[in-house]
mmCIF file of C-alpha atoms in Angstrom:
data_model
loop_
_atom_site.group_PDB
_atom_site.id
_atom_site.type_symbol
_atom_site.label_atom_id
_atom_site.label_comp_id
_atom_site.label_asym_id
_atom_site.label_seq_id
_atom_site.Cartn_x
_atom_site.Cartn_y
_atom_site.Cartn_z
ATOM 1 C CA UNK A 1 20.686 -9.659 74.720
ATOM 2 C CA UNK A 2 20.956 -10.920 78.490
ATOM 3 C CA UNK A 3 23.212 -13.508 77.623
ATOM 4 C CA UNK A 4 25.377 -11.155 75.426
ATOM 5 C CA UNK A 5 25.730 -8.993 78.752
ATOM 6 C CA UNK A 6 26.140 -11.930 80.920
ATOM 7 C CA UNK A 7 28.843 -12.914 78.478
ATOM 8 C CA UNK A 8 30.266 -10.009 78.908
ATOM 9 C CA UNK A 9 30.354 -9.627 82.731
ATOM 10 C CA UNK A 10 31.583 -13.170 83.036
ATOM 11 C CA UNK A 11 34.488 -12.122 80.739
ATOM 12 C CA UNK A 12 34.955 -8.903 82.483
ATOM 13 C CA UNK A 13 35.103 -10.755 85.842
ATOM 14 C CA UNK A 14 37.824 -13.310 84.285
ATOM 15 C CA UNK A 15 40.222 -10.379 83.398
ATOM 16 C CA UNK A 16 39.896 -8.812 86.752
ATOM 17 C CA UNK A 17 40.545 -11.862 88.555
ATOM 18 C CA UNK A 18 43.317 -12.856 86.156
ATOM 19 C CA UNK A 19 44.575 -9.129 86.282
ATOM 20 C CA UNK A 20 44.453 -9.381 90.202
ATOM 21 C CA UNK A 21 46.457 -12.601 90.007
ATOM 22 C CA UNK A 22 48.947 -11.385 87.966
ATOM 23 C CA UNK A 23 49.344 -7.937 90.581
ATOM 24 C CA UNK A 24 49.453 -10.226 93.546
ATOM 25 C CA UNK A 25 52.247 -13.072 91.881
ATOM 26 C CA UNK A 26 54.228 -9.614 90.450
ATOM 27 C CA UNK A 27 53.985 -8.042 94.407
ATOM 28 C CA UNK A 28 55.186 -11.267 95.677
ATOM 29 C CA UNK A 29 58.077 -11.818 93.283
ATOM 30 C CA UNK A 30 59.144 -8.000 94.481
ATOM 31 C CA UNK A 31 58.820 -9.126 97.889
ATOM 32 C CA UNK A 32 60.750 -12.552 97.022
ATOM 33 C CA UNK A 33 63.631 -10.148 95.167
ATOM 34 C CA UNK A 34 63.972 -8.134 98.294
ATOM 35 C CA UNK A 35 63.748 -10.636 101.107
ATOM 36 C CA UNK A 36 66.899 -11.985 99.138
ATOM 37 C CA UNK A 37 69.049 -9.023 99.523
ATOM 38 C CA UNK A 38 67.868 -8.262 103.258
ATOM 39 C CA UNK A 39 69.032 -12.345 103.899
ATOM 40 C CA UNK A 40 72.561 -11.972 102.004
ATOM 41 C CA UNK A 41 72.971 -8.528 103.795
ATOM 42 C CA UNK A 42 71.775 -10.362 107.342
ATOM 43 C CA UNK A 43 74.215 -13.538 106.901
ATOM 44 C CA UNK A 44 76.646 -10.817 106.245
ATOM 45 C CA UNK A 45 76.228 -9.086 109.030
ATOM 46 C CA UNK A 46 78.394 -10.767 112.321
ATOM 47 C CA UNK A 47 78.640 -10.580 116.198
ATOM 48 C CA UNK A 48 82.006 -10.002 117.410
ATOM 49 C CA UNK A 49 82.960 -10.316 121.050
ATOM 50 C CA UNK A 50 85.673 -7.498 122.402
ATOM 51 C CA UNK A 51 87.342 -8.858 125.312
ATOM 52 C CA UNK A 52 89.496 -6.526 127.035
ATOM 53 C CA UNK A 53 92.492 -7.058 129.357
ATOM 54 C CA UNK A 54 90.296 -6.235 132.421
ATOM 55 C CA UNK A 55 88.167 -9.034 131.229
ATOM 56 C CA UNK A 56 85.234 -6.737 130.153
ATOM 57 C CA UNK A 57 83.554 -7.997 127.230
ATOM 58 C CA UNK A 58 81.549 -6.286 124.780
ATOM 59 C CA UNK A 59 79.109 -7.496 121.729
ATOM 60 C CA UNK A 60 79.438 -5.689 118.967
ATOM 61 C CA UNK A 61 78.179 -6.295 115.061
ATOM 62 C CA UNK A 62 80.276 -5.714 111.860
ATOM 63 C CA UNK A 63 80.057 -6.821 108.223
ATOM 64 C CA UNK A 64 82.498 -9.454 106.573
ATOM 65 C CA UNK A 65 82.967 -7.249 103.758
ATOM 66 C CA UNK A 66 83.967 -4.088 106.080
ATOM 67 C CA UNK A 67 87.723 -3.196 106.743
ATOM 68 C CA UNK A 68 89.143 -3.101 109.512
ATOM 69 C CA UNK A 69 89.950 -0.352 109.766
ATOM 70 C CA UNK A 70 86.236 1.131 109.431
ATOM 71 C CA UNK A 71 85.351 -1.255 111.944
ATOM 72 C CA UNK A 72 88.119 0.162 114.952
ATOM 73 C CA UNK A 73 86.773 3.654 113.912
ATOM 74 C CA UNK A 74 83.315 2.663 114.269
ATOM 75 C CA UNK A 75 83.867 0.968 117.870
ATOM 76 C CA UNK A 76 86.739 2.802 119.060
ATOM 77 C CA UNK A 77 86.399 6.085 117.913
ATOM 78 C CA UNK A 78 86.457 7.569 121.769
ATOM 79 C CA UNK A 79 90.178 5.733 122.425
ATOM 80 C CA UNK A 80 91.160 6.933 118.826
ATOM 81 C CA UNK A 81 90.178 10.584 119.390
ATOM 82 C CA UNK A 82 92.534 10.102 122.617
ATOM 83 C CA UNK A 83 95.611 9.259 120.471
ATOM 84 C CA UNK A 84 95.639 5.763 121.546
ATOM 85 C CA UNK A 85 96.561 3.023 119.777
ATOM 86 C CA UNK A 86 93.778 -0.032 118.897
ATOM 87 C CA UNK A 87 95.407 -3.825 119.144
ATOM 88 C CA UNK A 88 92.806 -6.480 118.185
ATOM 89 C CA UNK A 89 94.270 -10.229 118.582
ATOM 90 C CA UNK A 90 92.432 -13.064 117.070
ATOM 91 C CA UNK A 91 93.021 -16.558 117.508
ATOM 92 C CA UNK A 92 96.780 -15.514 118.591
ATOM 93 C CA UNK A 93 97.722 -13.208 115.594
ATOM 94 C CA UNK A 94 97.938 -9.270 115.605
ATOM 95 C CA UNK A 95 95.444 -7.996 112.984
ATOM 96 C CA UNK A 96 97.571 -5.256 111.775
ATOM 97 C CA UNK A 97 96.355 -4.543 108.281
ATOM 98 C CA UNK A 98 93.637 -1.810 108.470
ATOM 99 C CA UNK A 99 93.110 -2.290 104.508
ATOM 100 C CA UNK A 100 92.029 -6.476 105.530
ATOM 101 C CA UNK A 101 88.187 -6.999 105.392
ATOM 102 C CA UNK A 102 86.872 -9.004 108.350
ATOM 103 C CA UNK A 103 86.593 -11.791 106.123
ATOM 104 C CA UNK A 104 90.185 -11.407 105.467
ATOM 105 C CA UNK A 105 91.218 -11.417 109.117
ATOM 106 C CA UNK A 106 89.126 -14.661 109.734
ATOM 107 C CA UNK A 107 86.394 -13.166 111.495
ATOM 108 C CA UNK A 108 83.047 -15.217 111.663
ATOM 109 C CA UNK A 109 80.000 -14.989 114.160
ATOM 110 C CA UNK A 110 80.378 -14.919 117.568
ATOM 111 C CA UNK A 111 83.692 -15.099 117.634
ATOM 112 C CA UNK A 112 85.760 -13.442 120.302
ATOM 113 C CA UNK A 113 88.548 -10.776 119.673
ATOM 114 C CA UNK A 114 91.106 -9.723 122.299
ATOM 115 C CA UNK A 115 91.868 -5.855 122.726
ATOM 116 C CA UNK A 116 94.960 -3.944 123.386
ATOM 117 C CA UNK A 117 94.272 -0.202 123.939
ATOM 118 C CA UNK A 118 97.607 1.714 125.084
ATOM 119 C CA UNK A 119 98.745 5.217 124.550
ATOM 120 C CA UNK A 120 100.826 5.845 121.512
ATOM 121 C CA UNK A 121 104.037 5.460 121.433
ATOM 122 C CA UNK A 122 105.653 8.139 119.928
ATOM 123 C CA UNK A 123 104.041 10.761 123.022
ATOM 124 C CA UNK A 124 105.746 8.397 125.102
ATOM 125 C CA UNK A 125 109.210 8.621 123.614
ATOM 126 C CA UNK A 126 108.719 12.506 123.219
ATOM 127 C CA UNK A 127 107.194 12.641 127.007
ATOM 128 C CA UNK A 128 110.139 10.769 128.261
ATOM 129 C CA UNK A 129 112.774 12.392 126.203
ATOM 130 C CA UNK A 130 111.477 15.821 127.486
ATOM 131 C CA UNK A 131 110.997 14.688 130.859
ATOM 132 C CA UNK A 132 115.094 13.037 130.563
ATOM 133 C CA UNK A 133 116.117 16.805 129.569
ATOM 134 C CA UNK A 134 114.758 18.632 132.045
ATOM 135 C CA UNK A 135 115.746 15.842 134.760
ATOM 136 C CA UNK A 136 119.735 16.019 136.447
ATOM 137 C CA UNK A 137 121.223 13.042 135.210
ATOM 138 C CA UNK A 138 121.620 9.835 137.196
ATOM 139 C CA UNK A 139 124.667 9.478 139.283
ATOM 140 C CA UNK A 140 127.433 6.529 137.804
ATOM 141 C CA UNK A 141 127.713 5.048 141.311
ATOM 142 C CA UNK A 142 129.688 1.919 140.383
ATOM 143 C CA UNK A 143 132.318 4.357 139.826
ATOM 144 C CA UNK A 144 132.057 5.756 143.066
ATOM 145 C CA UNK A 145 132.074 2.183 144.371
ATOM 146 C CA UNK A 146 135.176 1.129 142.570
ATOM 147 C CA UNK A 147 137.052 4.154 144.514
ATOM 148 C CA UNK A 148 136.161 3.677 147.630
ATOM 149 C CA UNK A 149 137.215 0.055 146.733
ATOM 150 C CA UNK A 150 140.324 0.963 145.533
ATOM 151 C CA UNK A 151 140.886 3.563 148.730
ATOM 152 C CA UNK A 152 140.521 1.091 151.357
ATOM 153 C CA UNK A 153 142.137 -1.858 150.102
ATOM 154 C CA UNK A 154 144.843 0.823 149.551
ATOM 155 C CA UNK A 155 145.172 1.811 153.122
ATOM 156 C CA UNK A 156 144.773 -2.202 153.996
ATOM 157 C CA UNK A 157 147.609 -2.789 152.188
ATOM 158 C CA UNK A 158 149.517 0.278 153.752
ATOM 159 C CA UNK A 159 148.795 -0.911 157.154
ATOM 160 C CA UNK A 160 149.746 -4.606 156.044
ATOM 161 C CA UNK A 161 153.730 -3.591 155.345
ATOM 162 C CA UNK A 162 153.868 -0.861 157.727
ATOM 163 C CA UNK A 163 152.371 -2.800 160.835
ATOM 164 C CA UNK A 164 153.120 -6.404 159.714
ATOM 165 C CA UNK A 165 153.326 -7.598 163.220
ATOM 166 C CA UNK A 166 149.420 -7.223 163.814
ATOM 167 C CA UNK A 167 148.676 -9.123 160.344
ATOM 168 C CA UNK A 168 148.615 -12.429 160.900
ATOM 169 C CA UNK A 169 148.823 -15.294 157.873
ATOM 170 C CA UNK A 170 145.508 -15.589 158.192
ATOM 171 C CA UNK A 171 144.571 -11.717 157.552
ATOM 172 C CA UNK A 172 147.395 -11.276 154.935
ATOM 173 C CA UNK A 173 145.241 -14.251 152.893
ATOM 174 C CA UNK A 174 142.173 -12.932 153.211
ATOM 175 C CA UNK A 175 143.710 -9.335 152.146
ATOM 176 C CA UNK A 176 145.356 -11.063 149.039
ATOM 177 C CA UNK A 177 142.007 -13.072 148.128
ATOM 178 C CA UNK A 178 139.961 -9.699 148.346
ATOM 179 C CA UNK A 179 142.371 -7.959 146.274
ATOM 180 C CA UNK A 180 142.471 -10.641 143.646
ATOM 181 C CA UNK A 181 138.576 -10.640 143.358
ATOM 182 C CA UNK A 182 138.462 -6.687 143.080
ATOM 183 C CA UNK A 183 141.656 -7.114 140.143
ATOM 184 C CA UNK A 184 139.347 -9.214 138.447
ATOM 185 C CA UNK A 185 135.920 -7.322 138.801
ATOM 186 C CA UNK A 186 137.552 -4.412 137.418
ATOM 187 C CA UNK A 187 139.042 -6.313 134.587
ATOM 188 C CA UNK A 188 135.817 -8.004 133.739
ATOM 189 C CA UNK A 189 134.362 -4.347 133.960
ATOM 190 C CA UNK A 190 136.654 -2.526 131.148
ATOM 191 C CA UNK A 191 136.210 -6.340 128.939
ATOM 192 C CA UNK A 192 132.788 -5.812 128.939
ATOM 193 C CA UNK A 193 132.774 -2.059 127.901
ATOM 194 C CA UNK A 194 135.861 -2.714 124.857
ATOM 195 C CA UNK A 195 132.964 -5.681 123.709
ATOM 196 C CA UNK A 196 130.261 -3.090 123.992
ATOM 197 C CA UNK A 197 131.861 -0.606 121.877
ATOM 198 C CA UNK A 198 130.939 -0.968 117.999
ATOM 199 C CA UNK A 199 133.757 -1.409 115.980
#
């Protein structure tokens, strides 16, 4: 009877150790299975160095499968809330499509992306249009200059004929050359205006 109970105890110890071994192996396989997604997610995470125009640098994290638009929203939320335009440049190319993933843009771990942050063009245009509507029109000083030069040359020619004894051959040649240059500039001005008008 003692021998039967000792066999029974030994058999129970063997079954307990076997179930403990199975439990340990199950736990180990669960830990390994959990470690695989963690390892995959760590390889999916990348660090990106953002470099601004003023040579400030910022190290941020992103995921290769993250959309570029989501990346901008996450790291440039302050600038986007101020209606600023964010341009990211990588390898000399502007990353424009917000629907593309970071991996699709060619980004990798420890890469450098240049950032341009500036005001929206639409708001600038409306501000400049409203400013131009309120400001007085600029003077066309070219017309004023040509008018004054025409009057000066007209008086010079009048005095040349009225007081011809005061004009030498040199001054008459200078007056003729100045009048010729003035005529060429006026003709050139009108020819350029005609070419600029669309047909």
